Coordinates of C-alpha atoms in Angstrom, one line a residue:
M1 CA -0.1 -0.1 0.4
K2 CA 1.6 3.4 -0.8
E3 CA 2.1 6.2 1.9
L4 CA 0.0 8.3 2.0
F5 CA 2.2 11.4 1.5
D6 CA 3.1 9.2 -1.6
F7 CA -0.2 10.8 -3.4
F8 CA -0.1 14.2 -2.6
E9 CA 4.0 13.8 -4.2
E10 CA 2.5 12.5 -7.1
L11 CA -0.3 14.4 -8.0
D12 CA 1.4 17.7 -7.1
T13 CA 5.3 16.8 -8.9
L14 CA 5.6 18.0 -12.2
S15 CA 8.0 17.8 -14.6
P16 CA 10.7 20.8 -14.8
E17 CA 9.3 21.3 -18.2
G18 CA 6.0 21.8 -16.8
R19 CA 6.7 23.5 -13.7
Q20 CA 8.5 26.4 -15.6
A21 CA 5.6 26.3 -18.3
L22 CA 3.0 27.0 -15.7
D23 CA 5.3 29.7 -13.6
A24 CA 5.7 31.5 -16.9
M25 CA 1.8 31.6 -17.6
M26 CA 1.3 32.7 -13.8
R27 CA 3.8 35.5 -14.4
R28 CA 2.0 37.0 -17.1
N29 CA -0.9 37.1 -15.2
T30 CA -0.4 38.8 -12.1
E31 CA -3.4 40.9 -12.2
L32 CA -5.0 37.6 -10.9
N33 CA -2.6 37.2 -8.0
Q34 CA -4.5 39.1 -5.9
L35 CA -8.9 39.2 -5.5
P36 CA -9.9 42.4 -6.1
M37 CA -9.6 44.6 -3.2
V38 CA -12.8 45.0 -2.2
A39 CA -13.7 40.9 -1.9
Q40 CA -10.2 40.6 -0.2
K41 CA -11.8 43.5 2.5
V42 CA -15.1 41.8 2.2
M43 CA -13.9 38.8 3.5
R44 CA -12.0 40.4 6.4
I45 CA -14.7 42.1 7.7
I46 CA -17.3 38.4 7.8
D47 CA -13.8 37.1 9.5
N48 CA -14.0 39.6 12.0
P49 CA -16.8 38.4 14.3
N50 CA -17.0 42.2 16.0
S51 CA -18.4 43.8 12.1
T52 CA -21.4 45.2 12.2
A53 CA -23.3 45.4 8.4
G54 CA -22.4 49.5 8.1
D55 CA -18.8 47.9 8.1
L56 CA -19.9 46.0 5.2
E57 CA -21.4 48.5 3.6
R58 CA -18.6 51.2 3.6
V59 CA -16.9 49.0 2.1
I60 CA -19.3 47.2 -0.4
L61 CA -20.5 50.8 -1.7
N62 CA -17.3 51.4 -3.5
D63 CA -17.9 48.7 -6.0
Q64 CA -21.0 49.9 -7.4
A65 CA -21.7 46.3 -9.3
L66 CA -21.2 44.4 -6.5
T67 CA -23.6 47.0 -4.5
T68 CA -26.6 46.5 -7.1
K69 CA -25.7 42.4 -6.9
I70 CA -26.7 42.6 -3.6
L71 CA -29.5 44.5 -3.8
K72 CA -30.8 42.3 -6.6
I73 CA -30.5 39.2 -4.9
A74 CA -31.9 41.0 -1.5
N75 CA -35.2 41.0 -3.4
S76 CA -35.0 37.9 -6.1
S77 CA -37.5 35.8 -5.2
F78 CA -35.1 33.7 -2.8
Y79 CA -36.1 35.5 -0.2
G80 CA -39.7 36.5 -0.7
L81 CA -39.9 39.7 0.9
L82 CA -43.6 41.6 0.7
R83 CA -42.0 45.0 0.3
A84 CA -38.5 45.4 -2.0
V85 CA -35.0 46.0 0.0
S86 CA -33.9 49.7 -1.5
T87 CA -31.0 50.0 0.8
L88 CA -27.7 48.5 1.1
Q89 CA -27.4 47.6 4.8
R90 CA -30.6 46.2 4.6
A91 CA -29.9 44.2 2.3
I92 CA -26.8 42.9 4.4
L93 CA -29.1 42.1 7.2
V94 CA -31.8 40.0 4.5
V95 CA -29.3 38.5 2.8
G96 CA -26.6 37.3 5.7
F97 CA -22.9 37.9 6.2
K98 CA -21.9 34.6 5.0
A99 CA -24.3 34.7 1.4
V100 CA -22.5 38.7 0.9
K101 CA -19.2 36.8 1.5
D102 CA -20.4 34.4 -1.4
I103 CA -21.5 37.2 -3.4
A104 CA -18.1 39.0 -3.1
V105 CA -16.0 36.3 -3.9
S106 CA -18.1 35.0 -6.8
T107 CA -18.6 38.0 -8.5
A108 CA -14.9 38.8 -8.3
I109 CA -14.5 35.5 -9.8
L110 CA -17.7 35.4 -12.5
N111 CA -15.7 38.9 -13.9
M112 CA -13.0 36.8 -15.0
Y113 CA -15.1 34.6 -17.5
K114 CA -16.3 37.9 -19.4
S115 CA -15.8 37.5 -22.7
S116 CA -17.8 36.8 -26.0
D117 CA -15.8 33.8 -26.6
P118 CA -18.4 30.7 -26.7
L119 CA -16.0 28.4 -24.9
S120 CA -16.1 31.0 -22.0
I121 CA -19.6 31.4 -21.6
K122 CA -19.6 27.0 -21.6
L123 CA -17.3 27.7 -18.4
W124 CA -19.0 30.3 -16.9
E125 CA -22.2 28.3 -17.3
R126 CA -20.4 25.5 -15.9
A127 CA -19.0 27.5 -12.6
V128 CA -22.3 28.6 -12.0
G129 CA -24.3 25.4 -12.5
A130 CA -21.4 23.3 -10.4
G131 CA -22.0 26.1 -7.4
I132 CA -26.2 25.4 -7.4
A133 CA -25.4 21.8 -7.6
A134 CA -22.9 21.5 -4.9
R135 CA -24.9 23.6 -2.2
M136 CA -27.8 21.6 -2.8
L137 CA -25.5 18.5 -2.3
S138 CA -24.2 19.9 0.9
L139 CA -27.4 20.5 2.5
E140 CA -27.4 16.1 2.0
F141 CA -24.5 15.8 4.8
E142 CA -24.8 17.5 8.3
S143 CA -21.1 18.1 8.5
T144 CA -20.2 20.2 5.4
D145 CA -20.1 23.6 5.2
V146 CA -22.8 24.8 2.5
D147 CA -21.7 28.3 1.6
E148 CA -17.9 26.5 1.2
S149 CA -19.4 24.0 -0.9
F150 CA -21.1 26.8 -3.1
I151 CA -18.1 28.6 -3.4
G152 CA -15.7 25.5 -4.1
G153 CA -18.5 24.4 -6.7
L154 CA -17.7 28.2 -8.7
L155 CA -14.4 28.2 -8.6
H156 CA -13.6 24.9 -9.3
G157 CA -12.2 25.5 -13.6
M158 CA -11.0 28.6 -12.3
G159 CA -7.5 27.1 -14.2
K160 CA -9.3 27.1 -17.1
V161 CA -10.0 30.3 -18.1
L162 CA -6.7 30.9 -17.2
L163 CA -5.6 28.4 -19.5
L164 CA -8.5 29.5 -22.3
R165 CA -6.5 33.1 -22.1
N166 CA -3.3 31.9 -22.7
Y167 CA -3.7 28.8 -24.8
P168 CA -6.9 29.3 -27.0
E169 CA -6.6 26.9 -29.4
E170 CA -5.6 23.9 -27.1
T171 CA -8.1 24.6 -24.9
R172 CA -10.6 24.2 -27.5
R173 CA -9.4 21.1 -28.2
V174 CA -9.6 19.4 -25.2
Y175 CA -13.1 21.2 -24.3
E176 CA -14.3 19.4 -27.5
I177 CA -12.7 15.7 -26.7
M178 CA -14.2 15.8 -23.6
Q179 CA -17.7 16.9 -25.3
D180 CA -17.0 13.9 -27.5
D181 CA -16.1 11.6 -25.0
P182 CA -16.7 12.3 -21.3
D183 CA -14.9 9.6 -20.0
T184 CA -12.1 10.7 -21.4
D185 CA -9.5 11.4 -18.1
E186 CA -9.1 15.2 -18.9
I187 CA -6.0 15.7 -16.3
S188 CA -3.8 13.5 -18.1
L189 CA -5.6 14.9 -21.6
E190 CA -3.7 18.6 -19.6
M191 CA -0.7 17.0 -19.0
E192 CA 0.5 16.4 -22.5
I193 CA -0.8 19.0 -24.0
F194 CA 0.3 21.9 -21.4
Q195 CA 2.8 19.8 -19.0
F196 CA 0.7 20.3 -15.9
A197 CA -3.7 20.6 -15.7
H198 CA -6.0 23.1 -14.8
T199 CA -6.2 21.7 -11.5
H200 CA -2.4 23.3 -10.9
V201 CA -3.7 26.1 -11.8
S202 CA -6.3 26.4 -10.1
G203 CA -4.4 25.5 -7.0
E204 CA -1.9 28.2 -7.3
M205 CA -4.4 30.7 -7.6
A206 CA -5.9 29.6 -4.3
R207 CA -3.2 30.1 -2.6
N208 CA -2.0 33.7 -3.9
W209 CA -5.7 34.3 -3.1
N210 CA -5.1 33.6 0.8
L211 CA -7.9 31.4 0.2
S212 CA -8.9 28.7 2.9
N213 CA -6.9 25.0 3.3
K214 CA -10.4 23.2 2.4
L215 CA -10.9 25.5 -0.8
E216 CA -7.3 24.9 -1.8
S217 CA -7.6 21.5 -1.5
V218 CA -11.2 21.5 -3.5
L219 CA -9.7 22.9 -6.1
R220 CA -6.6 21.2 -6.5
Y221 CA -7.7 18.0 -6.0
H222 CA -11.7 17.7 -7.0
R223 CA -10.7 15.9 -10.0
N224 CA -8.9 13.0 -7.9
L225 CA -11.4 11.8 -5.3
P226 CA -10.1 8.2 -5.3
E227 CA -6.2 9.3 -4.2
M228 CA -7.8 11.5 -1.8
L229 CA -9.6 8.8 -0.1
W230 CA -6.0 7.1 0.4
T231 CA -4.5 10.2 2.3
D232 CA -5.1 12.1 5.4
L233 CA -6.9 14.7 4.6
E234 CA -10.0 15.9 6.5
M235 CA -12.9 13.8 6.4
E236 CA -14.6 17.6 5.6
I237 CA -12.1 17.7 3.1
K238 CA -12.7 14.5 1.5
T239 CA -16.6 14.9 1.6
N240 CA -16.7 18.6 -0.1
I241 CA -14.1 17.3 -3.2
A242 CA -16.7 14.4 -3.3
I243 CA -19.6 17.2 -3.6
V244 CA -18.0 19.4 -5.8
S245 CA -17.0 16.6 -8.6
L246 CA -20.5 15.0 -8.0
A247 CA -21.5 18.7 -9.0
L248 CA -19.7 18.3 -12.4
R249 CA -21.3 15.0 -13.1
F250 CA -24.7 16.9 -12.7
C251 CA -23.9 19.4 -14.6
R252 CA -22.4 17.0 -17.3
L253 CA -26.0 15.1 -17.7
L254 CA -27.8 18.0 -17.8
G255 CA -25.6 19.9 -20.6
I256 CA -24.7 22.8 -18.3
G257 CA -21.5 24.1 -19.5
W258 CA -21.5 22.0 -22.7
D259 CA -23.0 22.1 -26.4
E260 CA -26.0 19.2 -25.6
P261 CA -26.3 17.4 -22.3
H262 CA -25.0 13.5 -22.1
P263 CA -28.4 11.6 -20.6
N264 CA -25.9 8.4 -20.1
F265 CA -23.9 9.8 -18.7
N266 CA -23.5 8.0 -14.8
I267 CA -24.4 10.0 -11.9
A268 CA -25.2 7.1 -9.1
D269 CA -22.2 4.1 -9.9
C270 CA -19.0 6.5 -10.1
A271 CA -16.0 6.8 -7.4
E272 CA -17.5 10.4 -6.1
N273 CA -21.4 8.5 -4.9
D274 CA -19.0 5.5 -3.6
F275 CA -18.1 7.5 -1.1
L276 CA -21.3 10.2 -0.6
R277 CA -23.5 7.0 -0.9
V278 CA -26.8 9.0 -1.9
P279 CA -29.6 6.7 -2.9
K280 CA -31.0 6.8 -6.5
E281 CA -33.8 8.1 -6.1
R282 CA -32.5 11.3 -4.2
L283 CA -29.9 11.5 -6.9
D284 CA -33.1 11.6 -9.5
E285 CA -34.7 14.6 -7.4
M286 CA -32.1 16.3 -7.4
L287 CA -31.4 16.3 -10.8
E288 CA -34.6 18.0 -11.7
Q289 CA -34.1 20.4 -8.4
I290 CA -30.8 21.1 -10.3
K291 CA -32.0 21.8 -13.9
L292 CA -34.6 24.2 -12.4
A293 CA -32.5 26.1 -10.0
F294 CA -29.7 27.2 -12.3
F295 CA -32.5 28.2 -14.9
S296 CA -34.2 30.1 -12.5
E297 CA -30.5 31.5 -10.3
S298 CA -28.0 31.9 -13.2
Q299 CA -29.9 35.1 -14.0
L300 CA -28.8 36.5 -10.7
F301 CA -24.8 35.7 -11.6
A302 CA -24.9 37.5 -15.0

């Protein structure tokens, strides 16, 4: 049996050429080495137990787009309020501090996807779909943080955005191969083409942004659940990795972020659900719920 640390070493170690290529790409995109300042300040305020809604309001008011989005979400059917929310401070109280943190981070991330490129639009759809599906899956487990699962799903593919920006033709080729054969080993394919994978990129970005160790692990290893089960990672992190990975399988089956659905794609008998053990009947129910939620909620992230 392999020693626990061997799996991390095997997955994280790149060839000298691969490490050089990854480092060079990160240097070419230094503007993405940090979260936007407003998102950083929001995270710091919310992590401080003594913070107030007024503290958040003063920071968020400096970002008109974020202010508009929080007001839009507070007035959405999510909250079913009888009267419209017209002030930011009231919207913060309606939505809640943790949700504001999610909105701030997701707004910063989804802005990366802004492009008329068709593949960028598909990646945006998949990010939103995976966030929604991961949030819904997380509700099935008492030990998981719903908000963290949502952010993990939302951020899972940010490395692909950077790949598309720097290697557009090669990234489209990976997408086309995966579209034709969803059982293709995506990580091996990317390693062959780029000498590193989108998960390596996502892991680097998570570290640069000072995201939590839990989120960094999810972004880095969501394609490596079988290996992670043999490591000494906390059970909560393993569960979050499985949730995000299964959320992506839901997206593939439904065609969220793809050219078309793949109705025969398996979500019940897969490594993710062997670990999570969600009953097939519940998976079928969730499939319909995720489909409806994506079409009703995705506009909130636009």
